[in-house]
Amino acid sequence: MSPEINPLALFVASIFTSNILLANFLGMCSFISISKDMKSSNGLGLAVTLVLFVTAGMNWVVYNLVLVPLGLEYLRYIIFIVVIASIVQIIEMIIDRVSPRLYITLGIFLPLITVNCAILGVSLFMEIRQYSFVQSLTYGLGSGLGWWLAIMLLAAIRRRVEKAPVPAGLKGPGITVITIGFMAMAFIGFGGMLPVQ
Amino acid sequence: MDPTAFLVAPLVIAGMSAGLAALISITDRYVNDYGDVVIDINQGSKKLDVKGGANMLVTLAESGIYIPSACGGRGSCGECKVKVNSDVGPHLPTELPYLDEKQMEQNIRLSCQIKLKADVGIEVPEYLFNIKKYSGTVESIRDLTHDIKEVYVNLGDEEVSFRAGQYGQFEVPPYDKIKERTQRAYSMSSKPSDKNHLEFLIRLVPGGIVTTYVHERLKEGEKINIVGPFGDFYVRDTEATMICVAGGSGMAPFKSIFYQGVENGLFEKRDIWYFFGARTEKDMFYLDELRELDSKYERFHFVPALSEPEPGTDWQGATGLITEVLDNYLKEKISTETPKEGYLCGSPGMLDACMSVMRDNDMAEEAIYFDKFA
């Protein structure tokens, strides 16, 4: 049975109180490497949101209408990844067509969304928490927006940090991870305000 | 337990994968269909209606405009530069190593890296319009060494005019697992006055698509296509001493240059040193012909060198790496007073090593000429 949570509440929760990045620490690799630059962060945030929304829906359909009736739940990891990889491929082609500039800016990180843990994480949470179709969609979209928000915040902070006197040994990823830690603590303040399961 | 149960999981995975693959193909079909685009060359001097979606180098070649490309469009030679007048997006990371700041400013691009998505205006040198695809018949194939073949192609009634030292793209048909026609650049070794023929020296590169074909399949009498001529590796019209260095099939452009030289009096006009390096005696070729030139012309000096001469053979020439021999001659035998020009042809490693030897001996970098077929 799906939990009785208003899809809209789930949407808000996944952006703020249970942010996929700052509460669950998923999707860190591209989060750290791309957040150097606001423009690319914005593009990647958009791409992740798009992929999350579409894959959450697709994977819900595949899981509940194909895998569950056939008793093949144990195949979910393989199937989820195959679905995600294909969706990323398709989105890649569309972005290349619609906005070649964004395509070039995202470069290698666009195909790398395939192995972004946040994407698989959302699909697995959706299955573990037994979300309904609508809940999955709002949770997927919300998580994407949450990820986008988090990377934009981090990119903005990093721009300030660049000018700050950071000890040599902490420059780059070091201070970034510490920054993320502070951000996560701030977000944890909201933890549990809205239930997600 | 129902035996069909074992089939369900593989079938589901296969079915899902097939369905998603189909979805990708359909998207590819519609999203990557860029329709027809117009390429405007040299501000209206030529307009091409072509199909979009492929890279510019290939599309131009299909319409009979052959931009020079030594690597065949893999983005590793940086030869296929064109000036692009319309917006085709920022420079790609794959282009950056081959462009300097000035070229970036003028929006010079590598045509093999640019996908045609919309109408585009480009500028290319007019002489490129003279580059053609020649079809000929293989007249003879001769083994020069255990791994170098001399391929002589008859162009029939067609005439070709090129400068000694230039190269052509040798095209072979699909074979085995190679599904498309493949071109690779080889310097012409025939003399330009032989207008109905082109000759190439092709060394077997393990795993090379074209060289393997030439060595294992190409037969006399076979039809073959050659696109060309390309390149700015030719003898500059000065009186400077020519320091020529070659290894292996790098002999080709020099054969062409020297045989033309016999006809146009190059050897009377200037001093020429020709260093040719090989590993062992079985890698040497054209020795007699070149030694004959050496004894006939006072100003031509042929220096063959073996890096690993087999003990017991009576090798008469120099020994050691070609760079050592070159260094030695530049320091001791060749006049340091006269200006010099360097002409190099061989593997990228050999080119770099010879370049640094030449630089160390005060030769000007602008006066060292070479083709990089990497």
Coordinates of C-alpha atoms in Angstrom, one line a residue:
Chain A
M1 CA 0.0 0.0 0.0
S2 CA 1.2 3.5 -0.8
P3 CA 1.8 5.7 2.3
E4 CA -0.9 8.3 2.8
I5 CA 1.1 11.4 2.0
N6 CA -0.2 14.3 -0.1
P7 CA 1.9 14.2 -3.3
L8 CA 2.3 18.0 -3.0
A9 CA 3.6 17.6 0.5
L10 CA 6.0 15.0 -0.8
F11 CA 7.1 17.4 -3.5
V12 CA 7.9 20.1 -0.9
A13 CA 9.6 17.6 1.4
S14 CA 11.8 16.3 -1.3
I15 CA 13.0 19.8 -2.1
F16 CA 13.6 21.1 1.3
T17 CA 13.3 18.8 4.3
S18 CA 14.5 15.5 2.7
N19 CA 16.8 17.0 0.0
I20 CA 18.3 14.0 -1.9
L21 CA 21.7 15.6 -1.8
L22 CA 21.9 17.2 1.6
A23 CA 19.8 14.7 3.6
N24 CA 20.8 11.5 1.7
F25 CA 24.1 12.6 0.3
L26 CA 23.4 11.1 -3.1
G27 CA 24.8 12.3 -6.4
M28 CA 27.9 13.8 -4.9
C29 CA 30.5 13.3 -7.7
S30 CA 29.1 15.7 -10.2
F31 CA 27.8 17.9 -7.4
I32 CA 31.4 18.5 -6.3
S33 CA 33.0 18.8 -9.7
I34 CA 30.5 20.9 -11.6
S35 CA 29.6 23.3 -8.8
K36 CA 32.8 25.2 -9.6
D37 CA 30.8 27.1 -12.2
M38 CA 27.3 28.6 -11.8
K39 CA 26.4 28.3 -15.5
S40 CA 27.2 24.6 -15.8
S41 CA 25.6 23.9 -12.4
N42 CA 22.4 25.4 -13.7
G43 CA 22.6 23.3 -16.9
L44 CA 23.4 20.1 -15.0
G45 CA 20.6 20.9 -12.5
L46 CA 18.1 21.1 -15.3
A47 CA 19.3 17.9 -16.9
V48 CA 19.2 16.0 -13.6
T49 CA 15.7 17.3 -12.8
L50 CA 14.5 16.2 -16.3
V51 CA 16.1 12.8 -16.0
L52 CA 14.8 12.3 -12.5
F53 CA 11.2 13.2 -13.3
V54 CA 11.1 11.0 -16.4
T55 CA 12.9 8.0 -14.9
A56 CA 10.9 8.1 -11.7
G57 CA 7.7 7.8 -13.8
M58 CA 9.1 5.2 -16.2
N59 CA 10.6 3.1 -13.5
W60 CA 7.3 3.1 -11.5
V61 CA 5.4 1.9 -14.6
V62 CA 8.0 -0.8 -15.4
Y63 CA 8.3 -2.0 -11.8
N64 CA 4.6 -2.1 -10.9
L65 CA 3.2 -3.2 -14.2
V66 CA 5.9 -5.5 -15.4
L67 CA 8.2 -6.7 -12.7
V68 CA 5.6 -7.1 -9.8
P69 CA 3.0 -9.1 -11.8
L70 CA 5.7 -11.4 -13.1
G71 CA 7.3 -11.8 -9.6
L72 CA 10.6 -10.4 -10.9
E73 CA 11.2 -7.7 -8.3
Y74 CA 14.8 -8.9 -7.9
L75 CA 15.5 -7.7 -11.4
R76 CA 14.8 -4.1 -10.4
Y77 CA 18.4 -3.0 -10.2
I78 CA 19.3 -4.1 -13.7
I79 CA 16.0 -2.8 -15.2
F80 CA 16.2 0.6 -13.4
I81 CA 19.7 1.2 -14.7
V82 CA 18.8 0.1 -18.2
V83 CA 15.9 2.5 -18.2
I84 CA 18.0 5.3 -16.8
A85 CA 20.7 4.8 -19.3
S86 CA 18.3 4.9 -22.2
I87 CA 16.5 8.0 -21.0
V88 CA 19.8 9.8 -20.6
Q89 CA 20.7 8.8 -24.1
I90 CA 17.5 10.2 -25.4
I91 CA 17.7 13.4 -23.4
E92 CA 21.3 13.8 -24.6
M93 CA 20.2 13.7 -28.2
I94 CA 17.4 16.2 -27.5
I95 CA 19.7 18.7 -25.7
D96 CA 22.2 18.4 -28.6
R97 CA 19.4 19.4 -30.9
V98 CA 17.7 22.1 -28.8
S99 CA 20.7 23.7 -27.2
P100 CA 24.1 22.7 -28.6
R101 CA 25.7 25.2 -26.2
L102 CA 24.3 23.6 -23.1
Y103 CA 25.3 20.2 -24.7
I104 CA 28.9 21.4 -25.0
T105 CA 28.9 22.9 -21.5
L106 CA 27.7 19.8 -19.9
G107 CA 30.2 17.7 -21.9
I108 CA 31.0 14.4 -20.2
F109 CA 28.7 15.1 -17.2
L110 CA 25.6 14.6 -19.3
P111 CA 26.3 10.9 -20.1
L112 CA 27.6 10.6 -16.5
I113 CA 24.1 11.3 -15.2
T114 CA 23.6 7.7 -16.0
V115 CA 25.7 6.7 -13.0
N116 CA 24.5 9.6 -10.8
C117 CA 23.5 7.8 -7.6
A118 CA 20.7 10.3 -7.0
I119 CA 18.9 9.0 -10.0
L120 CA 19.0 5.4 -9.0
G121 CA 18.4 6.4 -5.4
V122 CA 15.1 8.1 -6.2
S123 CA 13.9 5.0 -8.1
L124 CA 14.9 2.7 -5.3
F125 CA 13.3 5.0 -2.6
M126 CA 10.1 5.1 -4.7
E127 CA 10.1 1.3 -4.7
I128 CA 11.0 0.8 -1.0
R129 CA 8.5 3.4 0.2
Q130 CA 5.9 2.0 -2.1
Y131 CA 4.9 5.4 -3.6
S132 CA 1.9 5.6 -5.9
F133 CA 2.4 6.8 -9.5
V134 CA 1.5 10.4 -8.7
Q135 CA 3.7 10.4 -5.6
S136 CA 6.6 9.0 -7.6
L137 CA 6.3 11.8 -10.1
T138 CA 6.1 14.5 -7.5
Y139 CA 8.9 12.9 -5.5
G140 CA 11.1 12.6 -8.7
L141 CA 10.5 16.1 -9.8
G142 CA 10.9 17.5 -6.2
S143 CA 14.2 15.6 -5.8
G144 CA 15.4 17.0 -9.1
L145 CA 14.6 20.5 -8.1
G146 CA 16.1 19.9 -4.7
W147 CA 19.3 18.7 -6.3
W148 CA 19.3 21.7 -8.6
L149 CA 18.7 24.1 -5.7
A150 CA 21.6 22.5 -3.7
I151 CA 24.1 22.7 -6.6
M152 CA 23.2 26.3 -7.3
L153 CA 23.6 27.2 -3.6
L154 CA 26.9 25.4 -3.4
A155 CA 28.1 27.1 -6.6
A156 CA 27.2 30.5 -5.2
I157 CA 29.0 29.7 -1.9
R158 CA 32.1 28.4 -3.8
R159 CA 32.3 31.7 -5.7
R160 CA 32.6 33.5 -2.4
V161 CA 35.0 30.9 -0.9
E162 CA 37.3 31.3 -3.9
K163 CA 38.1 34.8 -2.7
A164 CA 38.5 33.7 0.9
P165 CA 41.9 32.9 2.5
V166 CA 41.5 29.1 2.6
P167 CA 44.4 27.1 4.0
A168 CA 46.4 25.6 1.1
G169 CA 45.7 22.0 2.1
L170 CA 42.0 22.6 2.1
K171 CA 41.7 24.3 -1.3
G172 CA 39.3 22.8 -3.8
P173 CA 37.4 19.6 -2.9
G174 CA 38.5 19.8 0.8
I175 CA 36.8 23.1 1.6
T176 CA 33.9 22.1 -0.7
V177 CA 33.2 19.0 1.4
I178 CA 33.3 21.0 4.6
T179 CA 30.9 23.6 3.0
I180 CA 28.5 20.8 2.0
G181 CA 28.7 19.6 5.6
F182 CA 27.5 23.0 6.9
M183 CA 24.8 23.1 4.3
A184 CA 23.6 19.6 5.2
M185 CA 23.5 20.7 8.9
A186 CA 21.4 23.7 8.0
F187 CA 19.0 21.5 6.0
I188 CA 18.8 18.9 8.8
G189 CA 17.2 21.6 10.9
F190 CA 14.1 21.0 8.8
G191 CA 14.4 17.2 9.0
G192 CA 11.2 15.3 9.9
M193 CA 9.0 18.4 9.5
L194 CA 7.3 16.7 6.6
P195 CA 7.2 12.9 6.4
V196 CA 8.4 11.1 3.3
Q197 CA 7.4 7.6 4.3
Chain B
M1 CA 8.1 -25.8 -10.6
D2 CA 7.1 -24.6 -13.9
P3 CA 10.1 -24.9 -16.3
T4 CA 9.0 -21.8 -18.2
A5 CA 9.7 -19.8 -15.1
F6 CA 13.4 -19.8 -16.0
L7 CA 12.6 -18.1 -19.3
V8 CA 10.6 -15.2 -17.9
A9 CA 13.5 -13.2 -16.4
P10 CA 15.8 -13.4 -19.5
L11 CA 12.8 -12.6 -21.7
V12 CA 11.8 -9.6 -19.7
I13 CA 15.3 -8.2 -19.7
A14 CA 15.6 -8.9 -23.5
G15 CA 12.2 -7.4 -24.2
M16 CA 12.9 -4.3 -22.1
S17 CA 16.2 -3.7 -23.7
A18 CA 14.8 -4.2 -27.2
G19 CA 12.0 -1.8 -26.4
L20 CA 14.3 0.9 -25.1
A21 CA 16.7 0.4 -28.0
A22 CA 13.9 0.9 -30.4
L23 CA 12.9 4.1 -28.5
I24 CA 16.4 5.4 -28.8
S25 CA 16.5 4.6 -32.5
I26 CA 13.2 6.3 -33.1
T27 CA 14.4 9.4 -31.2
D28 CA 17.7 9.3 -33.2
R29 CA 15.7 9.1 -36.4
Y30 CA 13.6 12.2 -35.7
V31 CA 15.8 14.3 -33.4
N32 CA 19.0 13.9 -35.4
D33 CA 17.3 14.6 -38.7
Y34 CA 18.7 18.0 -39.6
G35 CA 17.1 18.0 -43.0
D36 CA 18.9 19.7 -45.9
V37 CA 21.4 22.5 -45.2
V38 CA 23.3 24.9 -47.4
I39 CA 27.0 25.3 -47.3
D40 CA 28.1 28.6 -48.7
I41 CA 31.8 28.5 -49.7
N42 CA 33.9 31.7 -50.0
Q43 CA 30.9 34.0 -49.7
G44 CA 28.8 32.8 -52.5
S45 CA 31.4 31.5 -54.9
K46 CA 30.0 28.0 -54.5
K47 CA 26.8 26.8 -52.8
L48 CA 26.2 23.2 -51.8
D49 CA 22.9 21.7 -50.9
V50 CA 23.7 18.8 -48.7
K51 CA 22.1 16.6 -46.1
G52 CA 22.7 17.7 -42.5
G53 CA 23.7 15.6 -39.5
A54 CA 27.1 14.4 -40.6
N55 CA 30.4 16.1 -40.0
M56 CA 31.5 18.9 -42.4
L57 CA 34.7 17.2 -43.6
V58 CA 32.8 14.1 -44.8
T59 CA 29.9 16.1 -46.2
L60 CA 32.2 18.3 -48.2
A61 CA 34.1 15.3 -49.6
E62 CA 30.9 13.8 -50.7
S63 CA 30.2 16.9 -52.7
G64 CA 33.7 16.8 -54.3
I65 CA 35.5 19.4 -52.1
Y66 CA 38.4 17.7 -50.4
I67 CA 39.7 19.5 -47.4
P68 CA 43.2 18.1 -46.6
S69 CA 43.1 15.6 -43.8
A70 CA 46.0 13.3 -43.0
C71 CA 44.2 11.4 -40.3
G72 CA 41.0 10.8 -42.1
G73 CA 38.7 12.8 -39.8
R74 CA 39.7 11.4 -36.4
G75 CA 40.7 14.8 -35.1
S76 CA 44.4 13.9 -34.6
C77 CA 46.2 15.8 -37.4
G78 CA 44.6 19.3 -37.3
E79 CA 44.9 19.7 -41.0
C80 CA 41.3 20.1 -42.0
K81 CA 41.0 23.7 -40.8
V82 CA 38.4 25.9 -42.4
K83 CA 37.2 29.4 -41.5
V84 CA 33.6 29.4 -40.4
N85 CA 31.6 32.5 -40.8
S86 CA 28.4 31.5 -39.2
D87 CA 27.8 30.5 -35.6
V88 CA 28.4 26.8 -35.0
G89 CA 28.9 27.0 -31.3
P90 CA 32.1 27.4 -29.2
H91 CA 35.3 25.6 -30.0
L92 CA 35.3 22.0 -28.8
P93 CA 37.9 20.5 -26.5
T94 CA 39.0 18.2 -29.4
E95 CA 39.8 21.3 -31.5
L96 CA 41.8 23.3 -29.0
P97 CA 45.2 21.5 -29.3
Y98 CA 45.4 22.5 -33.0
L99 CA 44.4 26.1 -32.8
D100 CA 46.3 29.1 -31.7
E101 CA 44.7 32.3 -30.3
K102 CA 44.7 34.1 -33.6
Q103 CA 42.9 31.2 -35.3
M104 CA 40.4 31.0 -32.5
E105 CA 39.6 34.6 -32.9
Q106 CA 39.0 34.2 -36.7
N107 CA 36.8 31.2 -35.8
I108 CA 39.0 28.7 -37.7
R109 CA 37.6 25.2 -37.0
L110 CA 38.5 21.6 -37.6
S111 CA 35.9 20.6 -40.2
C112 CA 36.0 17.0 -39.0
Q113 CA 34.7 18.0 -35.6
I114 CA 31.8 20.2 -36.8
K115 CA 28.4 18.6 -37.2
L116 CA 26.3 20.2 -39.8
K117 CA 23.1 21.3 -38.1
A118 CA 22.1 24.4 -40.0
D119 CA 23.1 26.5 -43.0
V120 CA 26.7 27.5 -42.7
G121 CA 29.2 29.8 -44.4
I122 CA 32.8 28.8 -44.7
E123 CA 36.0 30.0 -46.4
V124 CA 38.6 27.7 -47.9
P125 CA 41.6 28.4 -50.1
E126 CA 40.5 28.3 -53.8
Y127 CA 43.1 25.7 -54.7
L128 CA 41.2 23.1 -52.8
F129 CA 38.7 23.1 -55.7
N130 CA 41.5 21.5 -57.8
I131 CA 41.7 18.5 -55.5
K132 CA 40.0 15.6 -57.1
K133 CA 39.2 12.0 -56.7
Y134 CA 41.3 10.0 -59.2
S135 CA 40.4 6.5 -60.0
G136 CA 43.2 4.3 -61.3
T137 CA 44.3 0.7 -61.7
V138 CA 47.1 -0.9 -59.8
E139 CA 49.8 -1.5 -62.3
S140 CA 52.4 -3.2 -60.2
I141 CA 53.1 -4.0 -56.6
R142 CA 56.7 -4.6 -55.6
D143 CA 58.2 -5.7 -52.2
L144 CA 60.9 -3.2 -51.3
T145 CA 61.6 -4.7 -47.9
H146 CA 59.8 -7.3 -45.8
D147 CA 57.2 -4.7 -44.7
I148 CA 57.2 -2.0 -47.4
K149 CA 55.5 -2.3 -50.7
E150 CA 55.8 0.0 -53.7
V151 CA 52.4 0.4 -55.3
Y152 CA 52.3 1.9 -58.8
V153 CA 48.9 3.1 -59.9
N154 CA 48.0 3.8 -63.5
L155 CA 45.4 6.7 -63.9
G156 CA 44.6 5.9 -67.5
D157 CA 43.9 8.9 -69.6
E158 CA 43.5 11.2 -66.6
E159 CA 46.4 13.5 -65.8
V160 CA 47.4 14.6 -62.3
S161 CA 49.6 17.5 -61.5
F162 CA 51.2 17.8 -58.1
R163 CA 54.4 19.1 -56.4
A164 CA 57.0 16.6 -55.5
G165 CA 56.6 15.9 -51.8
Q166 CA 52.8 16.2 -51.6
Y167 CA 50.5 13.4 -50.5
G168 CA 47.3 11.7 -51.6
Q169 CA 44.6 9.9 -49.8
F170 CA 44.7 6.3 -50.7
E171 CA 41.2 4.7 -50.5
V172 CA 40.5 1.0 -49.9
P173 CA 37.1 -0.8 -50.1
P174 CA 35.4 -2.4 -47.1
Y175 CA 36.7 -5.8 -46.1
D176 CA 36.3 -8.2 -43.2
K177 CA 35.0 -6.2 -40.2
I178 CA 35.7 -2.8 -41.8
K179 CA 32.3 -1.7 -43.0
E180 CA 33.2 1.5 -44.9
R181 CA 35.7 2.7 -47.4
T182 CA 38.8 3.9 -45.6
Q183 CA 41.3 6.6 -46.6
R184 CA 44.8 7.2 -45.3
A185 CA 47.4 9.7 -46.4
Y186 CA 50.6 8.6 -48.2
S187 CA 53.2 10.7 -49.9
M188 CA 53.5 10.3 -53.6
S189 CA 56.9 8.7 -54.5
S190 CA 56.5 9.0 -58.3
K191 CA 57.9 12.0 -60.1
P192 CA 55.4 14.7 -61.1
S193 CA 56.4 14.6 -64.8
D194 CA 54.9 11.1 -64.9
K195 CA 51.4 12.5 -65.2
N196 CA 49.4 9.4 -65.7
H197 CA 50.8 7.5 -62.7
L198 CA 51.0 7.8 -59.0
E199 CA 53.3 5.7 -56.8
F200 CA 53.2 5.1 -53.1
L201 CA 55.4 3.3 -50.6
I202 CA 53.2 1.7 -48.0
R203 CA 54.6 0.1 -44.9
L204 CA 52.6 -2.5 -43.0
V205 CA 51.4 -1.1 -39.8
P206 CA 50.1 -3.9 -37.5
G207 CA 46.4 -3.5 -37.2
G208 CA 46.3 -0.7 -39.8
I209 CA 43.1 -0.8 -41.9
V210 CA 44.6 0.5 -45.2
T211 CA 48.1 -0.9 -44.8
T212 CA 46.8 -4.4 -44.0
Y213 CA 44.6 -4.3 -47.0
V214 CA 47.4 -3.2 -49.3
H215 CA 49.7 -5.9 -47.9
E216 CA 47.3 -8.8 -47.8
R217 CA 44.6 -8.2 -50.4
L218 CA 45.5 -5.6 -53.0
K219 CA 46.2 -7.2 -56.4
E220 CA 47.6 -5.9 -59.6
G221 CA 44.8 -4.8 -61.9
E222 CA 42.6 -3.8 -59.0
K223 CA 40.7 -0.5 -59.3
I224 CA 41.7 2.0 -56.6
N225 CA 40.7 5.6 -55.7
I226 CA 43.1 8.3 -54.7
V227 CA 42.1 11.8 -53.5
G228 CA 44.6 14.6 -53.8
P229 CA 47.1 16.2 -54.1
F230 CA 47.4 17.7 -50.6
G231 CA 50.1 19.2 -48.4
D232 CA 52.7 21.9 -48.2
F233 CA 55.7 19.6 -48.0
Y234 CA 57.6 20.5 -51.1
V235 CA 61.0 22.0 -51.9
R236 CA 61.2 25.7 -51.1
D237 CA 62.7 27.7 -53.9
T238 CA 65.9 29.0 -52.1
E239 CA 69.6 28.3 -52.3
A240 CA 69.8 27.0 -48.7
T241 CA 71.4 23.6 -48.0
M242 CA 68.7 21.0 -47.8
I243 CA 68.9 18.6 -44.8
C244 CA 66.6 15.8 -45.6
V245 CA 65.9 13.1 -43.0
A246 CA 63.7 10.0 -43.6
G247 CA 63.0 6.7 -42.0
G248 CA 61.2 3.7 -43.5
S249 CA 58.4 4.6 -45.9
G250 CA 59.3 8.2 -45.3
M251 CA 61.5 7.7 -48.3
A252 CA 58.5 8.3 -50.6
P253 CA 58.4 12.1 -50.9
F254 CA 62.2 12.3 -51.2
K255 CA 62.2 9.8 -54.0
S256 CA 59.7 12.0 -55.8
I257 CA 61.8 15.2 -55.0
F258 CA 65.1 13.7 -56.1
Y259 CA 63.8 12.2 -59.3
Q260 CA 62.3 15.5 -60.2
G261 CA 65.5 17.1 -59.1
V262 CA 67.4 15.1 -61.8
E263 CA 65.1 16.6 -64.4
N264 CA 65.1 20.2 -63.2
G265 CA 68.7 20.6 -62.1
L266 CA 68.1 20.8 -58.3
F267 CA 71.4 19.1 -57.6
E268 CA 73.4 21.7 -59.5
K269 CA 71.7 24.5 -57.7
R270 CA 72.2 23.7 -54.0
D271 CA 73.7 21.3 -51.5
I272 CA 71.5 18.4 -50.5
W273 CA 72.2 16.0 -47.6
Y274 CA 69.9 13.0 -47.4
F275 CA 69.9 10.9 -44.2
F276 CA 68.0 7.7 -44.4
G277 CA 67.6 5.6 -41.2
A278 CA 66.7 1.9 -40.9
R279 CA 67.1 -0.7 -38.3
T280 CA 68.8 -3.5 -40.1
E281 CA 70.0 -4.2 -43.6
K282 CA 66.8 -5.9 -44.5
D283 CA 64.9 -2.6 -43.9
M284 CA 67.1 -0.8 -46.4
F285 CA 65.9 -0.1 -50.0
Y286 CA 66.8 1.9 -53.0
L287 CA 70.4 1.9 -51.9
D288 CA 71.9 1.4 -55.3
E289 CA 69.8 4.1 -57.0
L290 CA 70.6 6.7 -54.3
R291 CA 74.3 5.8 -54.2
E292 CA 74.4 6.3 -58.0
L293 CA 72.9 9.8 -57.6
D294 CA 75.4 10.5 -54.8
S295 CA 78.4 9.6 -57.1
K296 CA 76.9 11.4 -60.1
Y297 CA 76.2 14.7 -58.4
E298 CA 78.9 16.5 -56.4
R299 CA 76.4 18.4 -54.3
F300 CA 74.2 15.5 -53.4
H301 CA 75.2 13.4 -50.3
F302 CA 73.4 10.3 -49.4
V303 CA 74.0 9.0 -45.8
P304 CA 72.2 5.7 -45.1
A305 CA 72.4 4.7 -41.4
L306 CA 71.6 1.4 -39.7
S307 CA 70.7 1.6 -36.0
E308 CA 71.1 -2.2 -35.4
P309 CA 73.4 -3.6 -38.1
E310 CA 73.5 -7.4 -37.9
P311 CA 77.0 -8.6 -36.9
G312 CA 78.9 -10.3 -39.7
T313 CA 77.4 -8.4 -42.6
D314 CA 79.6 -5.9 -44.5
W315 CA 77.6 -2.8 -43.9
Q316 CA 79.4 0.1 -45.6
G317 CA 77.4 3.1 -44.3
A318 CA 77.0 4.8 -41.0
T319 CA 75.7 3.1 -37.9
G320 CA 73.7 4.5 -34.9
L321 CA 70.4 6.2 -34.5
I322 CA 69.5 8.5 -37.3
T323 CA 69.5 11.4 -34.8
E324 CA 73.0 10.7 -33.7
V325 CA 74.3 10.5 -37.2
L326 CA 72.4 13.7 -38.1
D327 CA 73.8 15.5 -35.1
N328 CA 77.3 14.3 -35.9
Y329 CA 77.1 15.5 -39.5
L330 CA 75.6 18.8 -38.6
K331 CA 78.4 19.5 -36.1
E332 CA 81.3 18.2 -38.2
K333 CA 80.7 17.6 -41.8
I334 CA 78.2 20.2 -43.0
S335 CA 79.2 23.8 -43.3
T336 CA 77.7 25.8 -40.4
E337 CA 78.1 29.0 -42.5
T338 CA 75.4 28.5 -45.1
P339 CA 71.6 28.7 -44.3
K340 CA 69.9 25.4 -44.0
E341 CA 66.4 24.0 -44.5
G342 CA 65.1 20.9 -42.9
Y343 CA 62.9 18.4 -44.7
L344 CA 61.6 15.5 -42.5
C345 CA 59.4 12.5 -43.2
G346 CA 58.9 9.6 -40.9
S347 CA 57.3 8.5 -37.7
P348 CA 56.1 11.2 -35.3
G349 CA 58.8 10.1 -32.8
M350 CA 61.5 10.4 -35.3
L351 CA 60.2 13.8 -36.4
D352 CA 60.2 15.2 -32.9
A353 CA 63.7 13.8 -32.2
C354 CA 65.1 15.2 -35.5
M355 CA 63.4 18.5 -34.9
S356 CA 65.2 18.9 -31.5
V357 CA 68.6 17.9 -33.0
M358 CA 68.1 20.5 -35.7
R359 CA 67.1 23.2 -33.2
D360 CA 70.1 22.4 -31.1
N361 CA 72.3 22.9 -34.1
D362 CA 70.8 26.4 -34.7
M363 CA 68.5 25.6 -37.5
A364 CA 65.5 27.9 -37.7
E365 CA 62.2 26.2 -36.8
E366 CA 60.3 28.0 -39.5
A367 CA 62.6 26.4 -42.1
I368 CA 61.9 22.8 -41.0
Y369 CA 59.2 21.2 -43.1
F370 CA 57.3 18.0 -42.5
D371 CA 54.0 16.2 -42.7
K372 CA 52.5 14.6 -39.6
F373 CA 50.6 11.5 -40.5
A374 CA 49.5 10.4 -37.0

